[in-house]
mmCIF file of C-alpha atoms and ligand atoms in Angstrom:
data_model
loop_
_atom_site.group_PDB
_atom_site.id
_atom_site.type_symbol
_atom_site.label_atom_id
_atom_site.label_comp_id
_atom_site.label_asym_id
_atom_site.label_seq_id
_atom_site.Cartn_x
_atom_site.Cartn_y
_atom_site.Cartn_z
ATOM 1 C CA MET A 276 -10.819 -13.615 -9.430
ATOM 2 C CA GLN A 277 -9.533 -14.814 -6.124
ATOM 3 C CA GLU A 278 -7.063 -17.035 -7.833
ATOM 4 C CA LEU A 279 -5.935 -14.074 -9.923
ATOM 5 C CA SER A 280 -5.604 -11.648 -7.055
ATOM 6 C CA SER A 281 -3.234 -13.923 -5.196
ATOM 7 C CA LEU A 282 -0.861 -14.307 -8.122
ATOM 8 C CA GLN A 283 2.829 -13.707 -7.398
ATOM 9 C CA ALA A 284 5.876 -13.288 -9.601
ATOM 10 C CA LYS A 285 9.491 -13.117 -8.444
ATOM 11 C CA ASN A 286 10.905 -11.979 -11.720
ATOM 12 C CA ALA A 287 10.070 -10.893 -15.242
ATOM 13 C CA GLN A 288 10.020 -14.439 -16.605
ATOM 14 C CA GLU A 289 7.489 -15.574 -13.999
ATOM 15 C CA ALA A 290 5.276 -12.586 -14.744
ATOM 16 C CA GLU A 291 5.452 -13.302 -18.459
ATOM 17 C CA ALA A 292 4.603 -16.961 -17.791
ATOM 18 C CA LEU A 293 1.454 -15.796 -15.991
ATOM 19 C CA ARG A 294 0.503 -13.590 -18.912
ATOM 20 C CA ILE A 295 0.837 -16.579 -21.221
ATOM 21 C CA LYS A 296 -1.124 -18.789 -18.885
ATOM 22 C CA TYR A 297 -4.126 -16.422 -18.643
ATOM 23 C CA LEU A 298 -4.036 -13.934 -21.443
ATOM 24 C CA SER A 299 -2.271 -15.358 -24.485
ATOM 25 C CA LYS A 300 -4.313 -16.671 -27.395
ATOM 26 C CA LYS A 301 -4.443 -20.124 -25.896
ATOM 27 C CA GLY A 302 -4.546 -18.898 -22.320
ATOM 28 C CA GLU A 303 -7.290 -19.717 -19.840
ATOM 29 C CA ILE A 304 -9.278 -16.540 -20.258
ATOM 30 C CA SER A 305 -9.108 -16.679 -24.069
ATOM 31 C CA GLN A 306 -10.364 -20.228 -23.738
ATOM 32 C CA LEU A 307 -13.427 -18.986 -21.851
ATOM 33 C CA MET A 308 -14.056 -16.629 -24.802
ATOM 34 C CA ASN A 309 -14.071 -19.647 -27.099
ATOM 35 C CA ASP A 310 -16.525 -21.518 -24.865
ATOM 36 C CA PHE A 311 -18.706 -18.447 -24.835
ATOM 37 C CA ARG A 312 -19.918 -19.194 -28.364
ATOM 38 C CA SER A 313 -21.794 -22.284 -27.185
ATOM 39 C CA VAL A 314 -23.619 -20.510 -24.349
ATOM 40 C CA PRO A 315 -27.448 -20.013 -24.767
ATOM 41 C CA ALA A 316 -28.352 -16.561 -26.094
ATOM 42 C CA ASP A 317 -30.135 -15.347 -22.907
ATOM 43 C CA LEU A 318 -26.973 -15.848 -20.826
ATOM 44 C CA LYS A 319 -24.599 -14.311 -23.315
ATOM 45 C CA LYS A 320 -24.891 -10.715 -22.141
ATOM 46 C CA GLU A 321 -24.308 -11.508 -18.444
ATOM 47 C CA LEU A 322 -21.496 -13.909 -19.150
ATOM 48 C CA GLY A 323 -19.815 -11.642 -21.702
ATOM 49 C CA MET A 324 -19.632 -8.925 -19.112
ATOM 50 C CA ARG A 325 -18.164 -11.264 -16.541
ATOM 51 C CA ILE A 326 -15.492 -12.558 -18.881
ATOM 52 C CA ASN A 327 -14.480 -9.014 -19.859
ATOM 53 C CA GLU A 328 -14.289 -8.035 -16.227
ATOM 54 C CA LEU A 329 -12.077 -11.017 -15.562
ATOM 55 C CA LYS A 330 -9.858 -10.247 -18.523
ATOM 56 C CA ASN A 331 -9.348 -6.610 -17.451
ATOM 57 C CA PHE A 332 -8.672 -7.687 -13.892
ATOM 58 C CA ALA A 333 -6.067 -10.201 -15.069
ATOM 59 C CA GLN A 334 -4.483 -7.648 -17.379
ATOM 60 C CA GLU A 335 -4.144 -5.106 -14.595
ATOM 61 C CA LYS A 336 -2.845 -7.612 -12.100
ATOM 62 C CA ILE A 337 -0.203 -8.897 -14.499
ATOM 63 C CA ASN A 338 0.853 -5.364 -15.489
ATOM 64 C CA THR A 339 1.308 -4.548 -11.815
ATOM 65 C CA LEU A 340 3.330 -7.687 -11.299
ATOM 66 C CA LYS A 341 5.497 -6.867 -14.283
ATOM 67 C CA GLU A 342 6.135 -3.366 -13.044
ATOM 68 C CA SER A 343 6.976 -4.555 -9.564
ATOM 69 C CA VAL A 344 9.569 -6.947 -10.889
ATOM 70 C CA GLY A 345 11.098 -4.193 -12.944
ATOM 71 C CA GLU A 346 9.832 -4.864 -16.407
ATOM 72 C CA THR A 347 8.076 -2.057 -18.163
ATOM 73 C CA THR A 348 5.065 -3.012 -20.191
ATOM 74 C CA ALA A 349 4.213 -1.512 -23.516
ATOM 75 C CA ALA A 350 1.202 0.138 -21.952
ATOM 76 C CA GLY A 351 3.023 0.790 -18.661
ATOM 77 C CA SER A 352 2.160 4.380 -17.889
ATOM 78 C CA SER A 353 4.510 5.048 -15.004
ATOM 79 C CA SER A 354 7.572 3.905 -16.848
ATOM 80 C CA ILE A 355 10.283 6.564 -17.079
ATOM 81 C CA ASP A 356 13.465 5.501 -18.774
ATOM 82 C CA LEU A 357 16.232 7.236 -16.917
ATOM 83 C CA THR A 358 18.931 5.817 -19.145
ATOM 84 C CA ARG A 359 17.624 7.445 -22.276
ATOM 85 C CA THR A 360 19.730 10.213 -23.877
ATOM 86 C CA PRO A 361 17.991 13.539 -23.370
ATOM 87 C CA TYR A 362 16.821 15.694 -26.233
ATOM 88 C CA PRO A 363 19.346 18.462 -26.940
ATOM 89 C CA ILE A 364 18.266 21.643 -25.199
ATOM 90 C CA ALA A 365 18.440 24.727 -27.400
ATOM 91 C CA LEU A 366 20.409 27.319 -25.420
ATOM 92 C CA GLY A 367 19.390 30.944 -25.763
ATOM 93 C CA SER A 368 21.867 33.782 -26.060
ATOM 94 C CA ARG A 369 22.049 37.376 -24.950
ATOM 95 C CA HIS A 370 21.387 39.866 -27.716
ATOM 96 C CA PRO A 371 24.672 41.140 -29.213
ATOM 97 C CA ILE A 372 23.756 44.703 -28.271
ATOM 98 C CA THR A 373 23.272 43.593 -24.647
ATOM 99 C CA ILE A 374 26.568 41.705 -24.714
ATOM 100 C CA VAL A 375 28.515 44.769 -25.893
ATOM 101 C CA LYS A 376 26.587 47.162 -23.607
ATOM 102 C CA ASN A 377 27.410 44.969 -20.599
ATOM 103 C CA GLU A 378 31.074 44.925 -21.600
ATOM 104 C CA ILE A 379 31.226 48.717 -21.831
ATOM 105 C CA VAL A 380 29.326 49.191 -18.579
ATOM 106 C CA ASP A 381 31.707 46.758 -16.917
ATOM 107 C CA ILE A 382 34.818 48.688 -18.010
ATOM 108 C CA PHE A 383 33.477 52.064 -16.823
ATOM 109 C CA SER A 384 32.084 50.709 -13.589
ATOM 110 C CA ARG A 385 35.633 49.668 -12.686
ATOM 111 C CA LEU A 386 36.498 53.351 -13.010
ATOM 112 C CA GLY A 387 33.776 54.399 -10.603
ATOM 113 C CA PHE A 388 30.990 55.246 -13.048
ATOM 114 C CA THR A 389 27.477 54.323 -11.873
ATOM 115 C CA LEU A 390 24.408 53.727 -14.037
ATOM 116 C CA ALA A 391 21.732 56.359 -14.654
ATOM 117 C CA GLU A 392 18.573 56.240 -16.706
ATOM 118 C CA GLY A 393 16.139 58.642 -18.257
ATOM 119 C CA PRO A 394 12.892 58.430 -20.253
ATOM 120 C CA GLU A 395 12.798 57.602 -23.942
ATOM 121 C CA VAL A 396 9.796 59.918 -24.395
ATOM 122 C CA GLU A 397 11.365 63.238 -23.429
ATOM 123 C CA ASP A 398 10.751 66.956 -23.582
ATOM 124 C CA ASP A 399 12.606 69.419 -25.740
ATOM 125 C CA TRP A 400 14.315 70.987 -22.708
ATOM 126 C CA HIS A 401 16.206 67.828 -21.657
ATOM 127 C CA VAL A 402 17.107 66.693 -25.197
ATOM 128 C CA TYR A 403 18.056 70.068 -26.659
ATOM 129 C CA SER A 404 17.593 73.366 -24.801
ATOM 130 C CA SER A 405 19.360 72.426 -21.559
ATOM 131 C CA LEU A 406 22.261 71.135 -23.663
ATOM 132 C CA ASN A 407 22.846 74.444 -25.391
ATOM 133 C CA PHE A 408 21.204 73.646 -28.729
ATOM 134 C CA ALA A 409 20.184 76.921 -30.377
ATOM 135 C CA ASP A 410 16.487 77.225 -31.195
ATOM 136 C CA ASP A 411 17.231 76.820 -34.873
ATOM 137 C CA HIS A 412 19.756 74.008 -34.561
ATOM 138 C CA PRO A 413 19.277 71.537 -37.428
ATOM 139 C CA ALA A 414 19.065 68.505 -35.085
ATOM 140 C CA ARG A 415 15.697 69.731 -33.903
ATOM 141 C CA ASP A 416 14.459 69.581 -37.459
ATOM 142 C CA MET A 417 11.685 67.198 -38.449
ATOM 143 C CA GLN A 418 14.344 65.311 -40.398
ATOM 144 C CA ASP A 419 15.871 64.048 -37.203
ATOM 145 C CA THR A 420 13.457 64.148 -34.357
ATOM 146 C CA PHE A 421 10.240 62.227 -33.849
ATOM 147 C CA PHE A 422 7.607 64.537 -32.380
ATOM 148 C CA VAL A 423 4.546 63.430 -30.478
ATOM 149 C CA GLU A 424 1.639 64.621 -32.580
ATOM 150 C CA SER A 425 -0.211 67.560 -31.023
ATOM 151 C CA HIS A 426 2.566 67.975 -28.389
ATOM 152 C CA PRO A 427 5.496 69.563 -30.248
ATOM 153 C CA ASP A 428 7.404 69.871 -26.990
ATOM 154 C CA ILE A 429 7.276 66.074 -26.349
ATOM 155 C CA ILE A 430 9.666 64.068 -28.457
ATOM 156 C CA LEU A 431 11.414 60.700 -28.662
ATOM 157 C CA ARG A 432 14.958 61.350 -27.441
ATOM 158 C CA SER A 433 17.475 61.430 -30.283
ATOM 159 C CA HIS A 434 20.492 60.910 -27.994
ATOM 160 C CA THR A 435 21.246 59.724 -24.470
ATOM 161 C CA SER A 436 22.836 63.097 -23.673
ATOM 162 C CA SER A 437 19.377 64.030 -22.298
ATOM 163 C CA VAL A 438 20.201 61.892 -19.241
ATOM 164 C CA GLN A 439 23.138 64.222 -18.454
ATOM 165 C CA SER A 440 20.680 66.994 -17.924
ATOM 166 C CA ARG A 441 18.237 64.777 -15.970
ATOM 167 C CA VAL A 442 21.005 63.876 -13.525
ATOM 168 C CA MET A 443 22.650 67.316 -13.209
ATOM 169 C CA GLU A 444 19.364 69.090 -12.419
ATOM 170 C CA LYS A 445 18.873 66.783 -9.410
ATOM 171 C CA THR A 446 22.466 66.139 -8.218
ATOM 172 C CA GLN A 447 25.402 68.316 -7.277
ATOM 173 C CA PRO A 448 28.934 67.130 -8.155
ATOM 174 C CA PRO A 449 30.812 64.887 -7.897
ATOM 175 C CA ILE A 450 28.798 63.178 -10.669
ATOM 176 C CA ARG A 451 30.203 60.174 -12.490
ATOM 177 C CA ILE A 452 27.523 58.395 -14.510
ATOM 178 C CA LEU A 453 27.038 56.122 -17.465
ATOM 179 C CA CYS A 454 23.687 56.109 -19.273
ATOM 180 C CA PRO A 455 22.933 53.289 -21.726
ATOM 181 C CA GLY A 456 19.662 53.433 -23.621
ATOM 182 C CA ARG A 457 17.642 53.465 -26.821
ATOM 183 C CA VAL A 458 17.385 56.548 -29.003
ATOM 184 C CA TYR A 459 15.223 57.422 -32.013
ATOM 185 C CA ARG A 460 15.833 59.337 -35.220
ATOM 186 C CA ASN A 461 13.640 59.916 -38.218
ATOM 187 C CA GLU A 462 15.802 57.978 -40.696
ATOM 188 C CA ALA A 463 14.778 55.617 -43.481
ATOM 189 C CA VAL A 464 15.656 52.057 -42.408
ATOM 190 C CA SER A 465 18.488 50.519 -44.410
ATOM 191 C CA ALA A 466 21.580 48.428 -43.875
ATOM 192 C CA ARG A 467 23.420 51.487 -42.629
ATOM 193 C CA ALA A 468 20.746 53.505 -40.774
ATOM 194 C CA HIS A 469 17.810 52.758 -38.520
ATOM 195 C CA CYS A 470 15.056 54.745 -36.888
ATOM 196 C CA PHE A 471 16.109 53.473 -33.461
ATOM 197 C CA PHE A 472 19.449 52.401 -32.070
ATOM 198 C CA HIS A 473 21.368 52.399 -28.792
ATOM 199 C CA GLN A 474 23.859 54.745 -27.208
ATOM 200 C CA ILE A 475 25.937 54.988 -24.073
ATOM 201 C CA GLU A 476 26.589 58.384 -22.573
ATOM 202 C CA GLY A 477 29.246 59.143 -19.955
ATOM 203 C CA LEU A 478 29.477 62.236 -17.745
ATOM 204 C CA TYR A 479 31.992 63.233 -15.095
ATOM 205 C CA VAL A 480 31.648 66.535 -13.258
ATOM 206 C CA ASP A 481 33.803 67.539 -10.267
ATOM 207 C CA LYS A 482 36.441 70.095 -9.249
ATOM 208 C CA ASN A 483 39.516 70.117 -11.512
ATOM 209 C CA VAL A 484 38.306 67.702 -14.162
ATOM 210 C CA SER A 485 40.480 68.224 -17.236
ATOM 211 C CA PHE A 486 40.746 67.179 -20.860
ATOM 212 C CA THR A 487 43.760 65.058 -19.870
ATOM 213 C CA ASP A 488 41.524 63.008 -17.559
ATOM 214 C CA LEU A 489 39.090 62.490 -20.435
ATOM 215 C CA LYS A 490 41.807 61.360 -22.814
ATOM 216 C CA GLN A 491 43.336 58.896 -20.343
ATOM 217 C CA VAL A 492 39.961 57.345 -19.448
ATOM 218 C CA LEU A 493 39.101 56.923 -23.125
ATOM 219 C CA LEU A 494 42.486 55.357 -23.888
ATOM 220 C CA LEU A 495 41.989 52.843 -21.110
ATOM 221 C CA PHE A 496 38.444 52.136 -22.307
ATOM 222 C CA ALA A 497 39.572 51.529 -25.910
ATOM 223 C CA GLN A 498 42.358 49.178 -24.827
ATOM 224 C CA GLU A 499 40.051 47.198 -22.515
ATOM 225 C CA LEU A 500 37.439 46.883 -25.242
ATOM 226 C CA PHE A 501 39.573 46.212 -28.348
ATOM 227 C CA GLY A 502 42.887 44.967 -26.852
ATOM 228 C CA PRO A 503 46.020 46.403 -25.253
ATOM 229 C CA ASP A 504 47.663 47.408 -28.550
ATOM 230 C CA THR A 505 44.807 49.707 -29.520
ATOM 231 C CA LYS A 506 45.739 53.332 -30.170
ATOM 232 C CA ILE A 507 43.396 56.326 -30.034
ATOM 233 C CA ARG A 508 43.311 59.624 -31.851
ATOM 234 C CA LEU A 509 41.214 62.680 -31.022
ATOM 235 C CA ARG A 510 40.105 64.979 -33.828
ATOM 236 C CA PRO A 511 38.613 68.454 -33.147
ATOM 237 C CA SER A 512 34.870 68.507 -33.692
ATOM 238 C CA TYR A 513 31.744 70.399 -32.687
ATOM 239 C CA PHE A 514 28.847 69.522 -30.348
ATOM 240 C CA PRO A 515 26.629 72.236 -28.793
ATOM 241 C CA PHE A 516 27.075 70.837 -25.277
ATOM 242 C CA THR A 517 30.863 70.460 -25.161
ATOM 243 C CA GLU A 518 33.678 72.951 -25.635
ATOM 244 C CA PRO A 519 36.233 71.942 -26.807
ATOM 245 C CA SER A 520 34.717 68.931 -28.586
ATOM 246 C CA ALA A 521 36.372 65.977 -30.251
ATOM 247 C CA GLU A 522 35.702 62.776 -32.105
ATOM 248 C CA MET A 523 37.689 59.736 -31.139
ATOM 249 C CA ASP A 524 39.077 57.129 -33.566
ATOM 250 C CA VAL A 525 40.656 53.793 -32.602
ATOM 251 C CA SER A 526 43.292 52.030 -34.613
ATOM 252 C CA CYS A 527 41.506 49.647 -36.984
ATOM 253 C CA THR A 528 40.342 46.526 -35.163
ATOM 254 C CA ILE A 529 40.931 44.407 -38.294
ATOM 255 C CA CYS A 530 44.286 45.569 -39.751
ATOM 256 C CA GLY A 531 45.721 47.247 -36.623
ATOM 257 C CA GLY A 532 46.322 50.490 -38.531
ATOM 258 C CA LYS A 533 47.925 49.317 -41.790
ATOM 259 C CA GLY A 534 44.850 50.134 -43.862
ATOM 260 C CA CYS A 535 42.144 47.676 -45.059
ATOM 261 C CA SER A 536 38.617 47.712 -46.474
ATOM 262 C CA MET A 537 37.097 48.016 -42.975
ATOM 263 C CA CYS A 538 38.896 51.327 -42.238
ATOM 264 C CA LYS A 539 38.797 52.329 -45.940
ATOM 265 C CA GLY A 540 42.580 52.349 -46.024
ATOM 266 C CA SER A 541 42.912 55.011 -43.295
ATOM 267 C CA GLY A 542 43.923 52.715 -40.429
ATOM 268 C CA TRP A 543 41.393 54.449 -38.102
ATOM 269 C CA LEU A 544 37.757 53.893 -37.096
ATOM 270 C CA GLU A 545 35.600 56.569 -35.495
ATOM 271 C CA ILE A 546 33.807 55.334 -32.384
ATOM 272 C CA LEU A 547 32.669 58.248 -30.221
ATOM 273 C CA GLY A 548 32.115 61.938 -29.611
ATOM 274 C CA CYS A 549 33.379 63.693 -26.499
ATOM 275 C CA GLY A 550 34.513 66.950 -24.953
ATOM 276 C CA MET A 551 34.557 69.225 -21.926
ATOM 277 C CA VAL A 552 31.051 70.063 -20.706
ATOM 278 C CA ASP A 553 30.241 73.584 -21.928
ATOM 279 C CA PRO A 554 29.980 75.927 -18.875
ATOM 280 C CA ALA A 555 26.609 77.104 -20.278
ATOM 281 C CA VAL A 556 25.323 73.518 -19.922
ATOM 282 C CA LEU A 557 26.487 73.298 -16.285
ATOM 283 C CA GLU A 558 24.771 76.599 -15.510
ATOM 284 C CA ALA A 559 21.518 75.687 -17.338
ATOM 285 C CA ASN A 560 21.380 72.590 -15.146
ATOM 286 C CA GLY A 561 22.057 74.294 -11.810
ATOM 287 C CA ILE A 562 25.785 73.605 -11.414
ATOM 288 C CA ASP A 563 28.216 76.437 -10.627
ATOM 289 C CA SER A 564 30.667 76.574 -13.551
ATOM 290 C CA SER A 565 33.103 78.726 -11.560
ATOM 291 C CA ILE A 566 33.701 75.811 -9.225
ATOM 292 C CA TYR A 567 33.155 72.731 -11.367
ATOM 293 C CA THR A 568 34.293 71.394 -14.716
ATOM 294 C CA GLY A 569 33.408 68.168 -16.427
ATOM 295 C CA TYR A 570 33.812 65.914 -19.441
ATOM 296 C CA ALA A 571 31.251 63.932 -21.421
ATOM 297 C CA PHE A 572 31.324 61.337 -24.142
ATOM 298 C CA GLY A 573 28.756 59.411 -26.165
ATOM 299 C CA MET A 574 28.912 56.375 -28.424
ATOM 300 C CA GLY A 575 26.624 54.184 -30.503
ATOM 301 C CA ILE A 576 26.472 50.570 -29.311
ATOM 302 C CA GLU A 577 25.485 49.193 -32.749
ATOM 303 C CA ARG A 578 28.603 50.833 -34.250
ATOM 304 C CA ILE A 579 30.887 49.180 -31.688
ATOM 305 C CA THR A 580 29.100 45.836 -32.018
ATOM 306 C CA ASN A 581 29.652 46.017 -35.796
ATOM 307 C CA LEU A 582 33.353 46.552 -35.236
ATOM 308 C CA LYS A 583 33.630 43.692 -32.789
ATOM 309 C CA TYR A 584 31.482 41.183 -34.689
ATOM 310 C CA GLN A 585 31.491 42.509 -38.265
ATOM 311 C CA VAL A 586 27.735 42.749 -38.553
ATOM 312 C CA LYS A 587 27.159 44.233 -42.007
ATOM 313 C CA ASP A 588 23.493 45.100 -41.828
ATOM 314 C CA LEU A 589 22.013 47.188 -38.983
ATOM 315 C CA ARG A 590 18.605 45.605 -39.532
ATOM 316 C CA MET A 591 19.893 42.294 -38.178
ATOM 317 C CA PHE A 592 19.850 43.766 -34.671
ATOM 318 C CA SER A 593 16.107 44.230 -34.602
ATOM 319 C CA GLU A 594 14.808 41.364 -36.760
ATOM 320 C CA ASN A 595 15.338 38.653 -34.145
ATOM 321 C CA ASP A 596 16.332 36.066 -36.728
ATOM 322 C CA VAL A 597 17.245 33.061 -34.617
ATOM 323 C CA ARG A 598 20.057 32.084 -37.028
ATOM 324 C CA PHE A 599 21.702 35.439 -36.334
ATOM 325 C CA LEU A 600 21.134 35.369 -32.551
ATOM 326 C CA ASP A 601 22.503 31.781 -32.403
ATOM 327 C CA GLU A 602 25.898 33.121 -33.489
ATOM 328 C CA PHE A 603 26.226 34.702 -30.058
ATOM 329 C CA VAL A 604 25.433 31.675 -27.892
ATOM 330 C CA SER A 605 29.037 31.212 -26.835
ATOM 331 C CA ALA A 606 29.620 34.944 -26.247
ATOM 332 C CA LYS A 607 29.304 36.245 -22.700
HETATM 333 N N1 LIG B 195 25.029 63.079 -28.346
HETATM 334 C C1 LIG B 195 25.964 62.894 -29.450
HETATM 335 C C2 LIG B 195 25.273 62.178 -30.597
HETATM 336 O O1 LIG B 195 24.254 61.646 -30.421
HETATM 337 C C3 LIG B 195 27.140 62.089 -28.989
HETATM 338 C C4 LIG B 195 27.970 62.818 -28.021
HETATM 339 C C5 LIG B 195 28.997 63.644 -28.481
HETATM 340 C C6 LIG B 195 27.791 62.705 -26.655
HETATM 341 C C7 LIG B 195 29.832 64.339 -27.615
HETATM 342 C C8 LIG B 195 28.564 63.429 -25.773
HETATM 343 C C9 LIG B 195 29.590 64.226 -26.261
HETATM 344 O O2 LIG B 195 28.405 63.359 -24.447
HETATM 345 O O3 LIG B 195 30.379 64.920 -25.396
HETATM 346 O O4 LIG B 195 25.803 62.207 -31.689
#
């Protein structure tokens, strides 16, 4: 043992020579094993233990020597190969809905809009009544709204317009907010409809806010989102909470307006609803409509994501299929 503990090796060859000297088949310790056969039976146990001890000691000593001269042994536990190529790391991606939401939020925040949030489980007042929906308006119907059983007044919000009311009841103008969030509707799930999806609502209330302001902001938004050549068109429409109301189309993002299968030959794609906040809505939420005016708009994020990335089936957004999500790794 003493002889073994004082062993030295300057390099890998010397360490290997020591291994051969002591531990190889014909080495000194293996030789002892051979001699062991001729030892009387009563000494075998004691001697066997000693030889094993010696062998382990030699093995450890030589491993240490090998490591210290830079050679890694097969059993060398502390050996880390820093030159080895790493395993490829699978990069995650943001969800496409988040990517598009962030892009929209970014555009409007440059125009001074700040974020506001409201609850997904809402009451009838904030989703409908405060927004001028008549008691018998069809949107309240079971067809559309999810009700909380035994609490007919508590519902899952069916649009983010509810946040308009949440903010107006607590804040006096100027108000300039953007409210992204999830909404729920009682629809059968298919490629073209889902029981939950995402919207972004915008609201601006101040003195002298006009329809011209709304139109200019929406034009800038459309050109930032879809490119500087994008055109917009406003068509008269109806929403209970805006008067006048409009729906906005953008020139087709695929054919630029010539007509293709995406825009069904019309050259236009509808992307949002908007209008001037109805004075009755301002009043219902504690804002003096003789002093203030405002505009509002609301859009579906899935719809815009479909236009940007040509996602054909709405269900892809909630299935979390990694092959689908991987498509967005290089997006922002
Ligand atoms: N809340 C409407 C919907 O879910 C979208 C909308 C239309 C929002 C017009 C607005 C608006 O703020 O002015 O279909």
